[in-house]
Amino acid sequence: MDLQALNAVAEAMVAPGKGILAADESTGTIKKRFDAIGVENTEENRRDYRELMFRAQGMQHVSGVILYDETIWQNAADGTPLVELIAAAGAVPGIKVDKGAKPLPGFPGETITEGLDGLGERLVKYYERGARFAKWRAVIDIADGIPTWGAVKANAHALARYAAICQAHQIVPIVEPEILMDGAHSIDRCDEVTRWVLTTVFQELFEQRVALEGMVLKPNMVISGKKAPVQASVEEVALKTVAALKATVPSAVPGIAYLSGGQTDEQATAHLDAMNKIGGFPWKMTFSYGRALQAAPQKAWSGKKENVPAAQAAFLHRARMNGLAALGQWEAGMEKVAA
């Protein structure tokens, strides 16, 4: 393992004013997105949509792109590999390598992420294709009686094994333990579970001898559940998230790239900005957004070639807003001016 090279990639992924575009939706997930805008879910449409983003001016605010297995092997309409478009835009190509969350036997309502079998062999091929980082998502739900210690421990261990395998193959692991915001739990309950999960994850990473300098953490923000009767303010989310991560994340980690987790576009930007305005933490804090970066361009595009410039403009706006938030320089009025 060349830790210096891994660290260089990790640092590039959290470069100031830039963040990660999560374009790794499975074929089934992107079908839901396409259904919402009336676009047929064909391989060509999936390629055309992603190509319009990778060729967009908004890529100047993107440090890395997480790809799905289909996408990393695709070529643009002119035959250029999509990974080359990403690299030409100055971003690092990456790949989602987990096989999804499946029911965890013996633990009703909880899941375990699969995909460790054969991971090393897959990483060799992805590296040859140009990928320099990978992503693995563990899913932790909050409800009555869950999460349980067994599920938290199992998912943390799988994340650590994945991270160790990635580093052995010169791939930077994005470690993503996501506490879902779908429930009715309070922000205090999210805070409690987030601290528990992150503490467990870093203990497992230590035990599996993962070099923290060669990874990026992709956590949830500490936030109220969507169905909670009381929704925490932007300031409270920022304060509680920064406090939770300061208490659990070692300073050796180069950066934290937050997931949006179902927040609206502007919410995700406002929360990231508020955290960076607080400052005083040892790692860079940026974004790794999927829907929060793509909802507006998808709607603008709607599968029509003549709409590509409008979609690229929408992508540029959201990428720019989040780039400013990663520096703590966003203001709500900037959204209105652009609109």
Short mmCIF file of N, CA and C in Angstrom, two decimals, residues 59-180:
data_model
loop_
_atom_site.label_atom_id
_atom_site.label_comp_id
_atom_site.label_asym_id
_atom_site.label_seq_id
_atom_site.Cartn_x
_atom_site.Cartn_y
_atom_site.Cartn_z
N MET A 59 -18.88 21.00 -13.40
CA MET A 59 -17.82 20.08 -12.96
C MET A 59 -16.63 20.81 -12.34
N GLN A 60 -16.53 22.13 -12.56
CA GLN A 60 -15.43 22.87 -11.95
C GLN A 60 -15.56 22.91 -10.42
N HIS A 61 -16.77 22.59 -9.92
CA HIS A 61 -17.00 22.56 -8.47
C HIS A 61 -17.05 21.13 -7.94
N VAL A 62 -16.66 20.16 -8.79
CA VAL A 62 -16.74 18.74 -8.43
C VAL A 62 -15.33 18.16 -8.33
N SER A 63 -15.06 17.51 -7.20
CA SER A 63 -13.72 16.92 -6.98
C SER A 63 -13.66 15.45 -7.36
N GLY A 64 -14.81 14.77 -7.32
CA GLY A 64 -14.86 13.35 -7.64
C GLY A 64 -16.27 12.95 -8.03
N VAL A 65 -16.39 11.86 -8.76
CA VAL A 65 -17.69 11.35 -9.19
C VAL A 65 -17.79 9.88 -8.85
N ILE A 66 -18.83 9.51 -8.08
CA ILE A 66 -19.08 8.10 -7.78
C ILE A 66 -19.93 7.52 -8.90
N LEU A 67 -19.44 6.45 -9.51
CA LEU A 67 -20.13 5.83 -10.64
C LEU A 67 -20.74 4.48 -10.25
N TYR A 68 -21.74 4.08 -11.00
CA TYR A 68 -22.33 2.75 -10.89
C TYR A 68 -21.56 1.84 -11.86
N ASP A 69 -21.62 0.53 -11.63
CA ASP A 69 -20.86 -0.41 -12.46
C ASP A 69 -21.12 -0.22 -13.95
N GLU A 70 -22.39 -0.04 -14.33
CA GLU A 70 -22.70 0.15 -15.75
C GLU A 70 -21.99 1.38 -16.30
N THR A 71 -22.02 2.46 -15.52
CA THR A 71 -21.54 3.75 -16.01
C THR A 71 -20.03 3.79 -16.21
N ILE A 72 -19.29 3.11 -15.35
CA ILE A 72 -17.82 3.19 -15.46
C ILE A 72 -17.32 2.56 -16.75
N TRP A 73 -18.11 1.64 -17.31
CA TRP A 73 -17.71 0.98 -18.56
C TRP A 73 -18.29 1.67 -19.79
N GLN A 74 -19.14 2.66 -19.60
CA GLN A 74 -19.79 3.30 -20.74
C GLN A 74 -18.89 4.33 -21.41
N ASN A 75 -19.13 4.52 -22.71
CA ASN A 75 -18.49 5.58 -23.47
C ASN A 75 -19.52 6.64 -23.81
N ALA A 76 -19.05 7.88 -23.97
CA ALA A 76 -19.93 8.96 -24.39
C ALA A 76 -20.41 8.71 -25.82
N ALA A 77 -21.32 9.54 -26.29
CA ALA A 77 -21.88 9.37 -27.64
C ALA A 77 -20.79 9.42 -28.71
N ASP A 78 -19.70 10.16 -28.46
CA ASP A 78 -18.61 10.26 -29.44
C ASP A 78 -17.54 9.19 -29.24
N GLY A 79 -17.79 8.25 -28.30
CA GLY A 79 -16.86 7.15 -28.09
C GLY A 79 -15.85 7.35 -26.97
N THR A 80 -15.81 8.56 -26.41
CA THR A 80 -14.88 8.82 -25.30
C THR A 80 -15.38 8.14 -24.02
N PRO A 81 -14.54 7.37 -23.35
CA PRO A 81 -14.97 6.78 -22.07
C PRO A 81 -15.41 7.87 -21.09
N LEU A 82 -16.53 7.62 -20.39
CA LEU A 82 -17.04 8.61 -19.45
C LEU A 82 -16.01 8.93 -18.36
N VAL A 83 -15.21 7.92 -17.98
CA VAL A 83 -14.18 8.19 -16.95
C VAL A 83 -13.17 9.22 -17.45
N GLU A 84 -12.94 9.25 -18.76
CA GLU A 84 -12.00 10.23 -19.31
C GLU A 84 -12.59 11.64 -19.28
N LEU A 85 -13.90 11.73 -19.49
CA LEU A 85 -14.56 13.05 -19.40
C LEU A 85 -14.42 13.59 -17.98
N ILE A 86 -14.61 12.71 -16.99
CA ILE A 86 -14.52 13.11 -15.59
C ILE A 86 -13.10 13.58 -15.27
N ALA A 87 -12.11 12.79 -15.69
CA ALA A 87 -10.71 13.15 -15.42
C ALA A 87 -10.33 14.45 -16.13
N ALA A 88 -10.84 14.63 -17.35
CA ALA A 88 -10.53 15.84 -18.11
C ALA A 88 -11.11 17.09 -17.44
N ALA A 89 -12.20 16.90 -16.69
CA ALA A 89 -12.81 18.02 -15.96
C ALA A 89 -12.09 18.30 -14.65
N GLY A 90 -11.05 17.50 -14.35
CA GLY A 90 -10.28 17.73 -13.14
C GLY A 90 -10.81 17.00 -11.92
N ALA A 91 -11.71 16.03 -12.12
CA ALA A 91 -12.29 15.28 -11.01
C ALA A 91 -11.76 13.85 -11.00
N VAL A 92 -11.86 13.21 -9.85
CA VAL A 92 -11.39 11.84 -9.68
C VAL A 92 -12.54 10.87 -9.91
N PRO A 93 -12.40 9.89 -10.81
CA PRO A 93 -13.46 8.89 -10.99
C PRO A 93 -13.46 7.89 -9.82
N GLY A 94 -14.66 7.54 -9.38
CA GLY A 94 -14.81 6.56 -8.31
C GLY A 94 -15.92 5.57 -8.63
N ILE A 95 -16.07 4.55 -7.79
CA ILE A 95 -17.01 3.47 -8.11
C ILE A 95 -17.72 2.96 -6.86
N LYS A 96 -19.00 2.78 -6.96
CA LYS A 96 -19.77 2.14 -5.88
C LYS A 96 -19.53 0.64 -5.99
N VAL A 97 -19.11 0.01 -4.88
CA VAL A 97 -18.75 -1.41 -4.96
C VAL A 97 -19.63 -2.32 -4.11
N ASP A 98 -20.48 -1.74 -3.25
CA ASP A 98 -21.33 -2.63 -2.44
C ASP A 98 -22.47 -3.18 -3.29
N LYS A 99 -23.05 -4.28 -2.82
CA LYS A 99 -24.13 -4.96 -3.55
C LYS A 99 -25.50 -4.66 -2.94
N GLY A 100 -25.54 -3.63 -2.09
CA GLY A 100 -26.81 -3.21 -1.52
C GLY A 100 -27.09 -3.78 -0.14
N ALA A 101 -28.02 -3.16 0.55
CA ALA A 101 -28.41 -3.58 1.90
C ALA A 101 -29.47 -4.68 1.81
N LYS A 102 -29.21 -5.79 2.49
CA LYS A 102 -30.13 -6.93 2.51
C LYS A 102 -30.58 -7.18 3.95
N PRO A 103 -31.75 -7.82 4.15
CA PRO A 103 -32.21 -8.10 5.51
C PRO A 103 -31.15 -8.87 6.30
N LEU A 104 -30.92 -8.44 7.54
CA LEU A 104 -29.95 -9.10 8.42
C LEU A 104 -30.65 -10.22 9.19
N PRO A 105 -30.28 -11.47 8.92
CA PRO A 105 -30.96 -12.60 9.57
C PRO A 105 -30.93 -12.48 11.10
N GLY A 106 -32.08 -12.66 11.71
CA GLY A 106 -32.17 -12.60 13.16
C GLY A 106 -32.41 -11.21 13.72
N PHE A 107 -32.41 -10.21 12.83
CA PHE A 107 -32.59 -8.82 13.28
C PHE A 107 -33.70 -8.15 12.46
N PRO A 108 -34.95 -8.36 12.84
CA PRO A 108 -36.09 -7.81 12.08
C PRO A 108 -35.97 -6.29 11.92
N GLY A 109 -36.18 -5.83 10.69
CA GLY A 109 -36.16 -4.39 10.42
C GLY A 109 -34.77 -3.81 10.22
N GLU A 110 -33.74 -4.66 10.27
CA GLU A 110 -32.38 -4.16 10.09
C GLU A 110 -31.71 -4.85 8.91
N THR A 111 -30.67 -4.21 8.38
CA THR A 111 -30.02 -4.71 7.18
C THR A 111 -28.51 -4.83 7.36
N ILE A 112 -27.91 -5.60 6.46
CA ILE A 112 -26.45 -5.69 6.35
C ILE A 112 -26.09 -5.48 4.88
N THR A 113 -25.05 -4.69 4.64
CA THR A 113 -24.63 -4.43 3.26
C THR A 113 -23.72 -5.56 2.79
N GLU A 114 -24.00 -6.08 1.60
CA GLU A 114 -23.24 -7.19 1.05
C GLU A 114 -22.32 -6.73 -0.08
N GLY A 115 -21.35 -7.58 -0.43
CA GLY A 115 -20.47 -7.27 -1.55
C GLY A 115 -19.00 -7.51 -1.30
N LEU A 116 -18.65 -8.12 -0.17
CA LEU A 116 -17.23 -8.36 0.12
C LEU A 116 -16.64 -9.48 -0.73
N ASP A 117 -17.45 -10.48 -1.06
CA ASP A 117 -16.94 -11.60 -1.85
C ASP A 117 -16.47 -11.12 -3.23
N GLY A 118 -15.25 -11.43 -3.57
CA GLY A 118 -14.71 -11.06 -4.88
C GLY A 118 -14.39 -9.58 -5.04
N LEU A 119 -14.44 -8.82 -3.95
CA LEU A 119 -14.22 -7.37 -4.05
C LEU A 119 -12.83 -7.04 -4.58
N GLY A 120 -11.82 -7.74 -4.09
CA GLY A 120 -10.46 -7.45 -4.54
C GLY A 120 -10.28 -7.59 -6.04
N GLU A 121 -10.87 -8.66 -6.61
CA GLU A 121 -10.77 -8.88 -8.05
C GLU A 121 -11.49 -7.77 -8.83
N ARG A 122 -12.63 -7.33 -8.31
CA ARG A 122 -13.36 -6.25 -8.99
C ARG A 122 -12.57 -4.94 -8.93
N LEU A 123 -11.93 -4.69 -7.80
CA LEU A 123 -11.17 -3.45 -7.65
C LEU A 123 -10.01 -3.36 -8.63
N VAL A 124 -9.38 -4.50 -8.94
CA VAL A 124 -8.29 -4.51 -9.91
C VAL A 124 -8.78 -3.99 -11.26
N LYS A 125 -9.96 -4.47 -11.68
CA LYS A 125 -10.52 -4.05 -12.97
C LYS A 125 -10.95 -2.59 -12.95
N TYR A 126 -11.53 -2.16 -11.82
CA TYR A 126 -11.96 -0.76 -11.72
C TYR A 126 -10.76 0.18 -11.74
N TYR A 127 -9.67 -0.22 -11.09
CA TYR A 127 -8.46 0.61 -11.07
C TYR A 127 -7.91 0.76 -12.49
N GLU A 128 -7.88 -0.36 -13.22
CA GLU A 128 -7.40 -0.33 -14.61
C GLU A 128 -8.26 0.60 -15.47
N ARG A 129 -9.54 0.69 -15.15
CA ARG A 129 -10.46 1.54 -15.91
C ARG A 129 -10.32 3.02 -15.53
N GLY A 130 -9.67 3.29 -14.39
CA GLY A 130 -9.44 4.68 -13.99
C GLY A 130 -9.98 5.08 -12.64
N ALA A 131 -10.70 4.18 -11.96
CA ALA A 131 -11.24 4.51 -10.63
C ALA A 131 -10.10 4.61 -9.62
N ARG A 132 -10.18 5.63 -8.77
CA ARG A 132 -9.16 5.81 -7.73
C ARG A 132 -9.77 5.84 -6.33
N PHE A 133 -11.09 5.79 -6.25
CA PHE A 133 -11.74 5.64 -4.95
C PHE A 133 -13.00 4.81 -5.12
N ALA A 134 -13.51 4.31 -3.99
CA ALA A 134 -14.71 3.47 -4.01
C ALA A 134 -15.66 3.92 -2.91
N LYS A 135 -16.89 3.42 -2.97
CA LYS A 135 -17.89 3.76 -1.97
C LYS A 135 -18.63 2.52 -1.51
N TRP A 136 -18.88 2.45 -0.21
CA TRP A 136 -19.66 1.36 0.40
C TRP A 136 -20.60 1.99 1.41
N ARG A 137 -21.89 1.74 1.29
CA ARG A 137 -22.89 2.36 2.15
C ARG A 137 -23.49 1.35 3.11
N ALA A 138 -23.38 1.64 4.40
CA ALA A 138 -24.09 0.87 5.42
C ALA A 138 -25.33 1.66 5.81
N VAL A 139 -26.44 0.98 6.05
CA VAL A 139 -27.71 1.64 6.32
C VAL A 139 -28.18 1.30 7.73
N ILE A 140 -28.33 2.32 8.56
CA ILE A 140 -28.80 2.15 9.93
C ILE A 140 -30.11 2.91 10.09
N ASP A 141 -31.17 2.20 10.46
CA ASP A 141 -32.47 2.83 10.64
C ASP A 141 -32.71 3.09 12.12
N ILE A 142 -33.53 4.11 12.40
CA ILE A 142 -33.94 4.39 13.78
C ILE A 142 -35.43 4.16 13.89
N ALA A 143 -35.83 3.28 14.79
CA ALA A 143 -37.24 2.98 15.05
C ALA A 143 -37.34 2.36 16.43
N ASP A 144 -38.51 1.88 16.80
CA ASP A 144 -38.68 1.25 18.11
C ASP A 144 -37.77 0.03 18.22
N GLY A 145 -36.86 0.05 19.18
CA GLY A 145 -35.99 -1.10 19.43
C GLY A 145 -34.81 -1.22 18.50
N ILE A 146 -34.68 -0.33 17.53
CA ILE A 146 -33.53 -0.38 16.62
C ILE A 146 -32.94 1.02 16.44
N PRO A 147 -31.63 1.08 16.19
CA PRO A 147 -30.75 -0.03 15.84
C PRO A 147 -30.33 -0.86 17.07
N THR A 148 -29.96 -2.10 16.80
CA THR A 148 -29.43 -2.98 17.84
C THR A 148 -27.91 -3.01 17.74
N TRP A 149 -27.27 -3.41 18.82
CA TRP A 149 -25.82 -3.53 18.84
C TRP A 149 -25.34 -4.51 17.78
N GLY A 150 -26.06 -5.62 17.61
CA GLY A 150 -25.65 -6.62 16.63
C GLY A 150 -25.58 -6.06 15.23
N ALA A 151 -26.59 -5.27 14.85
CA ALA A 151 -26.62 -4.70 13.50
C ALA A 151 -25.57 -3.61 13.32
N VAL A 152 -25.41 -2.77 14.33
CA VAL A 152 -24.39 -1.72 14.26
C VAL A 152 -23.00 -2.34 14.12
N LYS A 153 -22.72 -3.34 14.93
CA LYS A 153 -21.41 -4.02 14.92
C LYS A 153 -21.16 -4.70 13.57
N ALA A 154 -22.18 -5.40 13.05
CA ALA A 154 -22.02 -6.13 11.78
C ALA A 154 -21.72 -5.17 10.63
N ASN A 155 -22.45 -4.06 10.58
CA ASN A 155 -22.25 -3.10 9.49
C ASN A 155 -20.92 -2.37 9.62
N ALA A 156 -20.53 -2.05 10.84
CA ALA A 156 -19.24 -1.39 11.05
C ALA A 156 -18.09 -2.31 10.64
N HIS A 157 -18.21 -3.60 10.97
CA HIS A 157 -17.18 -4.56 10.61
C HIS A 157 -17.08 -4.70 9.09
N ALA A 158 -18.22 -4.77 8.41
CA ALA A 158 -18.21 -4.89 6.94
C ALA A 158 -17.58 -3.65 6.31
N LEU A 159 -17.90 -2.46 6.83
CA LEU A 159 -17.30 -1.23 6.32
C LEU A 159 -15.78 -1.27 6.47
N ALA A 160 -15.31 -1.75 7.61
CA ALA A 160 -13.87 -1.79 7.85
C ALA A 160 -13.18 -2.81 6.96
N ARG A 161 -13.80 -3.96 6.75
CA ARG A 161 -13.21 -4.97 5.87
C ARG A 161 -13.13 -4.42 4.44
N TYR A 162 -14.20 -3.79 3.99
CA TYR A 162 -14.21 -3.17 2.66
C TYR A 162 -13.09 -2.14 2.52
N ALA A 163 -12.95 -1.28 3.55
CA ALA A 163 -11.94 -0.23 3.50
C ALA A 163 -10.53 -0.82 3.43
N ALA A 164 -10.29 -1.87 4.19
CA ALA A 164 -8.97 -2.51 4.18
C ALA A 164 -8.66 -3.12 2.82
N ILE A 165 -9.65 -3.76 2.21
CA ILE A 165 -9.47 -4.37 0.88
C ILE A 165 -9.20 -3.28 -0.16
N CYS A 166 -9.92 -2.16 -0.06
CA CYS A 166 -9.69 -1.05 -1.00
C CYS A 166 -8.25 -0.55 -0.90
N GLN A 167 -7.79 -0.29 0.31
CA GLN A 167 -6.44 0.26 0.45
C GLN A 167 -5.37 -0.72 -0.02
N ALA A 168 -5.63 -2.01 0.16
CA ALA A 168 -4.68 -3.02 -0.32
C ALA A 168 -4.58 -3.01 -1.84
N HIS A 169 -5.62 -2.48 -2.51
CA HIS A 169 -5.63 -2.40 -3.98
C HIS A 169 -5.46 -0.96 -4.47
N GLN A 170 -4.90 -0.11 -3.60
CA GLN A 170 -4.57 1.27 -3.95
C GLN A 170 -5.80 2.09 -4.36
N ILE A 171 -6.90 1.83 -3.69
CA ILE A 171 -8.16 2.55 -3.90
C ILE A 171 -8.55 3.22 -2.58
N VAL A 172 -8.89 4.51 -2.63
CA VAL A 172 -9.32 5.22 -1.43
C VAL A 172 -10.76 4.84 -1.09
N PRO A 173 -11.02 4.36 0.12
CA PRO A 173 -12.40 4.01 0.47
C PRO A 173 -13.17 5.21 1.02
N ILE A 174 -14.37 5.43 0.47
CA ILE A 174 -15.34 6.30 1.13
C ILE A 174 -16.09 5.41 2.09
N VAL A 175 -16.03 5.73 3.37
CA VAL A 175 -16.71 4.95 4.41
C VAL A 175 -18.02 5.66 4.73
N GLU A 176 -19.14 5.01 4.39
CA GLU A 176 -20.45 5.67 4.50
C GLU A 176 -21.39 4.92 5.44
N PRO A 177 -21.41 5.29 6.72
CA PRO A 177 -22.42 4.74 7.61
C PRO A 177 -23.59 5.73 7.69
N GLU A 178 -24.70 5.41 7.03
CA GLU A 178 -25.82 6.35 6.97
C GLU A 178 -26.91 6.01 7.98
N ILE A 179 -27.17 6.93 8.90
CA ILE A 179 -28.33 6.81 9.77
C ILE A 179 -29.47 7.50 9.04
N LEU A 180 -30.49 6.74 8.70
CA LEU A 180 -31.59 7.27 7.89
C LEU A 180 -32.39 8.34 8.64
#
